[in-house]
Amino acid sequence: MSKVVDWFNARFPAREMMREHMTEYYAPKNFNILYYTGSLLLLMIVLQLLSGFFLMAHYVPTSQDAYNSVQGIMYDTKWGWLVRYMHVDGVSLIFILLYLHIGRGLLYGSYRSPRELLWVIGYLIYVLMMGEAFFGYILPFGNLSYWAGQVITSIIHAVPIIGPGLTTLARGGPGVGTATLERFLALHAVLWFLILAACIGLHILALHKVGSNNPDGIEIKDHKGPDGTPLDGIPFHPYYTVKDIFGVGVFLTLFAAIIFYAPTMHGVFLERTTFFRANPMVSLPDVTPPWYLAPYYAMLRAVPNKYEGIALMVAAVVVPFFMPWLDRCKVRSSRYRPVYRFMILLMAVTFFTLAYVGEQPPLPKYFLIERLGATIYLGFYLLLPIISRFEPTRPVPERVRS
Amino acid sequence: MRKTLPRAALGPLFALATAAHAAVMTPPVAPPSVPFTKATVIAGAKFFADHCSACHAVSNLRYKRMGADLGLSKAVITKSFMKPGGANYLKGMRPAMTQAEAKKWFGLPAPNLSHMARALGPRFLYTYLTSFYWDPKRPSGWNNHVFPNVAMPYILAPWGGIYTKNGKLLVPGRETPAVFDRHVADVVAFLRYASDPSVFERRAIGRYVIGAFVILSILAYLLKKDYWRDVHDKEAPGGAQKGATAKSARKG
Ligand code: HEM
């Protein structure tokens, strides 16, 4: 047996990789519950790939048959409902995990030097994931899919000069139809997904180069023992592998509860309007995006001018990329930055309020909330460079607390 | 203010918003609490086959699948649920009437009800089916509180009775209101099942899947605790001992 292993290791750096990324990768010992999110996101990406594979085996990307092929999966395919609910509910769970994962990064200052690139790659994954979700959303070709595709592709119309050409390119014709489904399927399942997967790989590599941050925001590499390993670090394997397996168990329990007992989550994970066939003649009362994209949509609606609205939305999506350079405070973790901590909580509450408002019909009573929300959300990022220079901080301990 | 929006992107959106489904205007009546079980679904399916499938298709739900889910044999399905004239055990529920005939009689074909319960919600369906009233101004003689100028005639009138717009009973039905409401709730239960036929299968296996993951979680937790013992020991050499003495002190 060991001969086979040696033969293999002489030809492939398996042992080195195992050491570098598992047994001799030191992670801080004071991770809290928010640090499960990374491994759970990896798990979910794999599950989406698996369930997506089975969906694709039955899916027909034509405007005529797409809706019925998906319903065929639900009604006539053995375990089809399981695969589809896994895939659909999986998206919402991925976004819940992403928001916790990003929130964790904000709370503990994980975007700060030397983790700027890790943050930028991570946020790029989030933006790519929004695209991935949008392409997938159009595929079942319910009436909501049709109108969402129509509305979102027409937003590209606003791009100066090349806008109209781009819209036609995205749709593959004047309107959303078979050509749109074919190219969206190719993007969703092949090109976009591969880019996403590659970025996830880069994310992990970047993480292992700089090492994990922790809830205290203290660099564990600053306190090394005589053997050269961080005093507050423990090898990822076996400590965090067993811990993450526990996290996977709890997460899968919740996931199964949703799939088996509330697969549409009362119309939040799988909206009602997706149960009508796409029909260009029957307009929907309101085309609202799924909950995880709704905050941006609320910001789009916050200004009456279309171009200004789109500019605001793009700004809201782009500005977090610059987080590492917007924060000027000497202290990393919000545990020792009461003002920053308050700002993050306010921003998070605002973000999810916008998600709620973005799901509502465009009634005048929501305009004020939309505007206030957009102001607070962007205000957080724009005021941070000033506030973080003067904000009061608490003394940071030398070593991590456990 | 909203009018200043250029049409290209958001124009259609706001136009859509104003065309809200008329149905949402009246708050739905709560259905009587009927348990959503195989029994109520079977009762509803029978009722549906007798009164509704003359006009409505449930094209995604095959008779065979329904039999398997509800535990009914092919003989029972053929005898009590399939209407003579073209119904195929291996195919979905088709209306007795053709689309062309429906168009001629009601102005439009009766919609396929496969996904109706998911799309409109069971509460709305129940309200819709109990909100018809006699309206001499309509060609069919029927109107509906939550679906104004509906094209569907109130075929349930002989059982539920005929009411005026103000809720005055004109002709009592064959069934008492309580019995009738239960029947309507059964139909809604059937439509709910038809829009989501995996529901009984999911419920039957769900608890085992969740149970398996709970056991996995417990085992993983014990394993994690075991592995992490030395992390906690290393942390505070005195600490572990202190914990132990505190525990024994509490015991004593
Ligand atoms: C599918 C998407 C993603 C996957 C699979 C993923 C995976 C991971 C994993 C496995 C870790 C290490 C475990 C942990 O700390 O939780 C991690 C850490 C991290 N990720 Fe992600 N991630 C994703 C998206 C993102 C996004 C969207 C961002 C930020 C905008 C981000 C920023 C970070 C940061 C800053 C860390 C280090 C956190 C710290 O050490 O405190 N990641 N990621």
CSV table of N, CA and C in Angstrom, one decimal, chain B residues 64-165:
chain,number,residue,atom,x,y,z
B,64,LYS,N,-52.3,7.7,-13.3
B,64,LYS,CA,-51.5,6.7,-12.7
B,64,LYS,C,-50.7,7.2,-11.5
B,65,ARG,N,-50.1,8.4,-11.7
B,65,ARG,CA,-49.4,9.0,-10.6
B,65,ARG,C,-50.3,9.3,-9.4
B,66,MET,N,-51.5,9.8,-9.7
B,66,MET,CA,-52.4,10.1,-8.7
B,66,MET,C,-52.8,8.9,-7.9
B,67,GLY,N,-53.0,7.8,-8.6
B,67,GLY,CA,-53.3,6.5,-7.9
B,67,GLY,C,-52.2,6.1,-7.0
B,68,ALA,N,-51.0,6.2,-7.5
B,68,ALA,CA,-49.8,5.8,-6.7
B,68,ALA,C,-49.7,6.6,-5.5
B,69,ASP,N,-49.9,7.9,-5.6
B,69,ASP,CA,-49.7,8.8,-4.5
B,69,ASP,C,-50.8,8.7,-3.4
B,70,LEU,N,-52.0,8.4,-3.9
B,70,LEU,CA,-53.2,8.4,-3.0
B,70,LEU,C,-53.5,7.0,-2.6
B,71,GLY,N,-52.8,6.0,-3.1
B,71,GLY,CA,-53.0,4.6,-2.7
B,71,GLY,C,-54.3,4.1,-3.3
B,72,LEU,N,-54.6,4.4,-4.5
B,72,LEU,CA,-55.9,3.9,-5.2
B,72,LEU,C,-55.5,3.0,-6.3
B,73,SER,N,-56.2,1.9,-6.5
B,73,SER,CA,-55.9,1.0,-7.5
B,73,SER,C,-56.4,1.5,-8.9
B,74,LYS,N,-55.8,0.9,-9.9
B,74,LYS,CA,-56.2,1.3,-11.3
B,74,LYS,C,-57.7,1.1,-11.5
B,75,ALA,N,-58.3,0.0,-10.9
B,75,ALA,CA,-59.7,-0.2,-11.1
B,75,ALA,C,-60.5,0.9,-10.5
B,76,VAL,N,-60.2,1.4,-9.2
B,76,VAL,CA,-60.9,2.5,-8.6
B,76,VAL,C,-60.7,3.7,-9.4
B,77,ILE,N,-59.5,4.0,-9.8
B,77,ILE,CA,-59.3,5.3,-10.6
B,77,ILE,C,-60.1,5.3,-11.8
B,78,THR,N,-60.1,4.1,-12.6
B,78,THR,CA,-60.9,4.1,-13.8
B,78,THR,C,-62.3,4.3,-13.6
B,79,LYS,N,-62.8,3.6,-12.5
B,79,LYS,CA,-64.3,3.6,-12.3
B,79,LYS,C,-64.8,5.0,-11.7
B,80,SER,N,-64.1,5.5,-10.7
B,80,SER,CA,-64.6,6.7,-10.1
B,80,SER,C,-64.0,8.0,-10.5
B,81,PHE,N,-62.8,8.0,-11.1
B,81,PHE,CA,-62.2,9.3,-11.3
B,81,PHE,C,-62.0,9.7,-12.8
B,82,MET,N,-62.0,8.6,-13.6
B,82,MET,CA,-61.8,8.9,-15.1
B,82,MET,C,-63.1,9.0,-15.7
B,83,LYS,N,-63.3,10.1,-16.4
B,83,LYS,CA,-64.6,10.3,-17.1
B,83,LYS,C,-64.5,9.6,-18.5
B,84,PRO,N,-65.6,9.0,-18.8
B,84,PRO,CA,-65.6,8.3,-20.1
B,84,PRO,C,-65.3,9.3,-21.2
B,85,GLY,N,-64.8,8.8,-22.3
B,85,GLY,CA,-64.5,9.8,-23.4
B,85,GLY,C,-63.1,10.3,-23.5
B,86,GLY,N,-62.2,9.4,-23.8
B,86,GLY,CA,-60.8,9.9,-24.0
B,86,GLY,C,-59.9,9.9,-22.9
B,87,ALA,N,-60.4,9.7,-21.6
B,87,ALA,CA,-59.4,9.8,-20.5
B,87,ALA,C,-58.5,8.6,-20.6
B,88,ASN,N,-57.2,8.8,-20.4
B,88,ASN,CA,-56.2,7.8,-20.5
B,88,ASN,C,-55.5,7.6,-19.2
B,89,TYR,N,-55.4,6.4,-18.7
B,89,TYR,CA,-54.8,6.2,-17.3
B,89,TYR,C,-53.4,6.7,-17.2
B,90,LEU,N,-52.7,6.6,-18.4
B,90,LEU,CA,-51.3,7.0,-18.4
B,90,LEU,C,-51.1,8.5,-18.6
B,91,LYS,N,-52.2,9.2,-18.9
B,91,LYS,CA,-52.0,10.6,-19.3
B,91,LYS,C,-52.6,11.5,-18.2
B,92,GLY,N,-52.5,12.8,-18.4
B,92,GLY,CA,-53.0,13.8,-17.5
B,92,GLY,C,-54.5,13.9,-17.6
B,93,MET,N,-55.1,14.6,-16.6
B,93,MET,CA,-56.5,14.8,-16.6
B,93,MET,C,-56.9,15.8,-17.7
B,94,ARG,N,-57.8,15.3,-18.6
B,94,ARG,CA,-58.2,16.2,-19.7
B,94,ARG,C,-59.6,16.5,-19.5
B,95,PRO,N,-60.1,17.7,-19.9
B,95,PRO,CA,-61.5,18.1,-19.8
B,95,PRO,C,-62.3,17.3,-20.8
B,96,ALA,N,-63.6,17.1,-20.5
B,96,ALA,CA,-64.4,16.3,-21.4
B,96,ALA,C,-64.7,17.2,-22.6
B,97,MET,N,-64.7,18.5,-22.4
B,97,MET,CA,-65.0,19.5,-23.4
B,97,MET,C,-63.8,19.9,-24.2
B,98,THR,N,-63.9,20.1,-25.5
B,98,THR,CA,-62.7,20.6,-26.2
B,98,THR,C,-62.6,22.1,-26.1
B,99,GLN,N,-61.3,22.6,-26.3
B,99,GLN,CA,-61.1,24.0,-26.2
B,99,GLN,C,-62.0,24.8,-27.1
B,100,ALA,N,-62.3,24.3,-28.3
B,100,ALA,CA,-63.1,25.0,-29.2
B,100,ALA,C,-64.5,25.2,-28.7
B,101,GLU,N,-65.0,24.1,-28.1
B,101,GLU,CA,-66.4,24.1,-27.5
B,101,GLU,C,-66.4,25.1,-26.4
B,102,ALA,N,-65.4,25.1,-25.5
B,102,ALA,CA,-65.3,26.0,-24.4
B,102,ALA,C,-65.3,27.4,-24.8
B,103,LYS,N,-64.6,27.7,-25.9
B,103,LYS,CA,-64.5,29.0,-26.4
B,103,LYS,C,-65.8,29.5,-26.9
B,104,LYS,N,-66.5,28.6,-27.5
B,104,LYS,CA,-67.8,29.0,-28.0
B,104,LYS,C,-68.8,29.3,-26.9
B,105,TRP,N,-68.8,28.5,-25.8
B,105,TRP,CA,-69.8,28.6,-24.8
B,105,TRP,C,-69.4,29.7,-23.7
B,106,PHE,N,-68.2,29.8,-23.4
B,106,PHE,CA,-67.8,30.7,-22.3
B,106,PHE,C,-66.9,31.8,-22.7
B,107,GLY,N,-66.6,31.9,-24.0
B,107,GLY,CA,-65.8,33.0,-24.5
B,107,GLY,C,-64.3,32.7,-24.4
B,108,LEU,N,-64.0,31.8,-23.5
B,108,LEU,CA,-62.5,31.4,-23.4
B,108,LEU,C,-62.4,30.0,-22.8
B,109,PRO,N,-61.4,29.3,-23.2
B,109,PRO,CA,-61.3,27.9,-22.6
B,109,PRO,C,-61.0,28.0,-21.1
B,110,ALA,N,-61.5,27.0,-20.4
B,110,ALA,CA,-61.3,27.0,-18.9
B,110,ALA,C,-59.8,26.7,-18.7
B,111,PRO,N,-59.2,27.4,-17.8
B,111,PRO,CA,-57.7,27.2,-17.6
B,111,PRO,C,-57.4,25.8,-17.1
B,112,ASN,N,-56.1,25.4,-17.4
B,112,ASN,CA,-55.6,24.2,-16.9
B,112,ASN,C,-55.3,24.5,-15.4
B,113,LEU,N,-55.8,23.6,-14.5
B,113,LEU,CA,-55.6,23.9,-13.1
B,113,LEU,C,-54.4,23.3,-12.4
B,114,SER,N,-53.5,22.7,-13.2
B,114,SER,CA,-52.3,22.0,-12.6
B,114,SER,C,-51.6,22.8,-11.6
B,115,HIS,N,-51.3,24.1,-11.9
B,115,HIS,CA,-50.5,24.8,-11.0
B,115,HIS,C,-51.2,25.9,-10.3
B,116,MET,N,-52.6,25.9,-10.4
B,116,MET,CA,-53.4,27.0,-10.0
B,116,MET,C,-53.2,27.2,-8.4
B,117,ALA,N,-53.2,26.2,-7.7
B,117,ALA,CA,-53.1,26.3,-6.2
B,117,ALA,C,-51.8,27.0,-5.8
B,118,ARG,N,-50.7,26.6,-6.5
B,118,ARG,CA,-49.4,27.2,-6.2
B,118,ARG,C,-49.4,28.7,-6.6
B,119,ALA,N,-50.0,28.9,-7.8
B,119,ALA,CA,-49.9,30.3,-8.3
B,119,ALA,C,-50.8,31.2,-7.6
B,120,LEU,N,-52.0,30.8,-7.2
B,120,LEU,CA,-52.9,31.7,-6.5
B,120,LEU,C,-53.0,31.5,-5.0
B,121,GLY,N,-52.6,30.4,-4.6
B,121,GLY,CA,-52.7,30.1,-3.1
B,121,GLY,C,-54.0,29.4,-2.8
B,122,PRO,N,-54.0,28.4,-1.9
B,122,PRO,CA,-55.2,27.7,-1.5
B,122,PRO,C,-56.3,28.6,-0.9
B,123,ARG,N,-55.9,29.6,-0.1
B,123,ARG,CA,-56.9,30.5,0.5
B,123,ARG,C,-57.7,31.2,-0.6
B,124,PHE,N,-56.9,31.7,-1.6
B,124,PHE,CA,-57.6,32.4,-2.7
B,124,PHE,C,-58.6,31.5,-3.4
B,125,LEU,N,-58.2,30.3,-3.7
B,125,LEU,CA,-59.0,29.3,-4.4
B,125,LEU,C,-60.3,29.1,-3.7
B,126,TYR,N,-60.2,28.9,-2.4
B,126,TYR,CA,-61.4,28.7,-1.5
B,126,TYR,C,-62.3,29.9,-1.6
B,127,THR,N,-61.7,31.1,-1.5
B,127,THR,CA,-62.5,32.3,-1.5
B,127,THR,C,-63.2,32.4,-2.8
B,128,TYR,N,-62.5,32.2,-3.9
B,128,TYR,CA,-63.0,32.3,-5.3
B,128,TYR,C,-64.2,31.4,-5.4
B,129,LEU,N,-64.1,30.1,-5.0
B,129,LEU,CA,-65.1,29.1,-5.2
B,129,LEU,C,-66.4,29.4,-4.3
B,130,THR,N,-66.2,30.2,-3.3
B,130,THR,CA,-67.4,30.5,-2.4
B,130,THR,C,-67.9,32.0,-2.6
B,131,SER,N,-67.4,32.6,-3.6
B,131,SER,CA,-67.8,34.1,-3.8
B,131,SER,C,-68.6,34.4,-5.0
B,132,PHE,N,-69.2,33.3,-5.6
B,132,PHE,CA,-70.0,33.6,-6.7
B,132,PHE,C,-71.4,34.2,-6.3
B,133,TYR,N,-72.0,35.0,-7.1
B,133,TYR,CA,-73.3,35.5,-6.9
B,133,TYR,C,-74.1,35.7,-8.1
B,134,TRP,N,-75.4,35.7,-8.0
B,134,TRP,CA,-76.3,35.8,-9.1
B,134,TRP,C,-76.3,37.3,-9.6
B,135,ASP,N,-76.0,37.4,-10.9
B,135,ASP,CA,-75.9,38.8,-11.5
B,135,ASP,C,-76.7,38.8,-12.8
B,136,PRO,N,-77.9,39.2,-12.9
B,136,PRO,CA,-78.7,39.1,-14.1
B,136,PRO,C,-78.1,39.9,-15.3
B,137,LYS,N,-77.2,40.9,-14.9
B,137,LYS,CA,-76.6,41.7,-16.0
B,137,LYS,C,-75.6,40.9,-16.8
B,138,ARG,N,-75.0,39.8,-16.3
B,138,ARG,CA,-74.0,39.0,-17.0
B,138,ARG,C,-74.7,38.0,-17.9
B,139,PRO,N,-74.1,37.8,-19.1
B,139,PRO,CA,-74.7,36.8,-20.0
B,139,PRO,C,-74.9,35.4,-19.4
B,140,SER,N,-74.0,35.0,-18.6
B,140,SER,CA,-74.1,33.7,-17.9
B,140,SER,C,-75.0,33.7,-16.7
B,141,GLY,N,-75.3,34.9,-16.2
B,141,GLY,CA,-76.0,35.1,-15.0
B,141,GLY,C,-75.2,35.0,-13.7
B,142,TRP,N,-73.8,34.9,-13.9
B,142,TRP,CA,-73.0,34.8,-12.7
B,142,TRP,C,-71.9,35.8,-12.6
B,143,ASN,N,-71.6,36.2,-11.4
B,143,ASN,CA,-70.5,37.1,-11.2
B,143,ASN,C,-69.8,36.6,-9.9
B,144,ASN,N,-68.6,37.2,-9.6
B,144,ASN,CA,-67.8,36.8,-8.5
B,144,ASN,C,-67.2,38.0,-7.8
B,145,HIS,N,-67.3,37.9,-6.5
B,145,HIS,CA,-66.8,39.0,-5.7
B,145,HIS,C,-65.2,39.2,-5.9
B,146,VAL,N,-64.5,38.1,-6.0
B,146,VAL,CA,-63.0,38.3,-6.1
B,146,VAL,C,-62.5,38.2,-7.5
B,147,PHE,N,-63.4,37.9,-8.4
B,147,PHE,CA,-63.0,37.8,-9.8
B,147,PHE,C,-64.2,38.4,-10.7
B,148,PRO,N,-64.2,39.7,-10.7
B,148,PRO,CA,-65.3,40.4,-11.4
B,148,PRO,C,-65.5,39.9,-12.8
B,149,ASN,N,-66.7,39.8,-13.3
B,149,ASN,CA,-67.0,39.3,-14.6
B,149,ASN,C,-66.4,38.0,-15.0
B,150,VAL,N,-66.4,37.1,-14.1
B,150,VAL,CA,-65.8,35.8,-14.4
B,150,VAL,C,-66.5,35.1,-15.5
B,151,ALA,N,-65.8,34.3,-16.3
B,151,ALA,CA,-66.5,33.6,-17.4
B,151,ALA,C,-67.0,32.2,-16.9
B,152,MET,N,-66.5,31.8,-15.7
B,152,MET,CA,-67.0,30.4,-15.3
B,152,MET,C,-68.4,30.5,-14.7
B,153,PRO,N,-69.3,29.7,-15.2
B,153,PRO,CA,-70.6,29.6,-14.5
B,153,PRO,C,-70.5,28.9,-13.2
B,154,TYR,N,-71.4,29.3,-12.3
B,154,TYR,CA,-71.3,28.7,-10.9
B,154,TYR,C,-71.9,27.3,-10.9
B,155,ILE,N,-71.2,26.3,-11.3
B,155,ILE,CA,-71.8,25.0,-11.5
B,155,ILE,C,-72.0,24.4,-10.1
B,156,LEU,N,-71.6,25.0,-9.0
B,156,LEU,CA,-71.8,24.5,-7.7
B,156,LEU,C,-73.1,25.0,-7.1
B,157,ALA,N,-73.8,25.8,-7.8
B,157,ALA,CA,-75.1,26.4,-7.3
B,157,ALA,C,-76.1,25.3,-6.7
B,158,PRO,N,-76.3,24.2,-7.4
B,158,PRO,CA,-77.3,23.3,-6.9
B,158,PRO,C,-76.9,22.7,-5.5
B,159,TRP,N,-75.6,22.7,-5.2
B,159,TRP,CA,-75.2,22.2,-3.9
B,159,TRP,C,-75.0,23.3,-2.9
B,160,GLY,N,-74.5,24.5,-3.3
B,160,GLY,CA,-74.2,25.6,-2.4
B,160,GLY,C,-75.3,26.6,-2.3
B,161,GLY,N,-76.2,26.6,-3.2
B,161,GLY,CA,-77.3,27.6,-3.2
B,161,GLY,C,-76.9,28.9,-4.0
B,162,ILE,N,-77.9,29.7,-4.2
B,162,ILE,CA,-77.7,30.9,-5.0
B,162,ILE,C,-77.9,32.1,-4.2
B,163,TYR,N,-76.9,33.0,-4.2
B,163,TYR,CA,-76.9,34.2,-3.4
B,163,TYR,C,-77.0,35.4,-4.3
B,164,THR,N,-77.5,36.6,-3.8
B,164,THR,CA,-77.4,37.8,-4.5
B,164,THR,C,-76.0,38.5,-4.1
B,165,LYS,N,-75.8,39.6,-4.8
B,165,LYS,CA,-74.5,40.3,-4.5
B,165,LYS,C,-74.4,40.7,-3.0
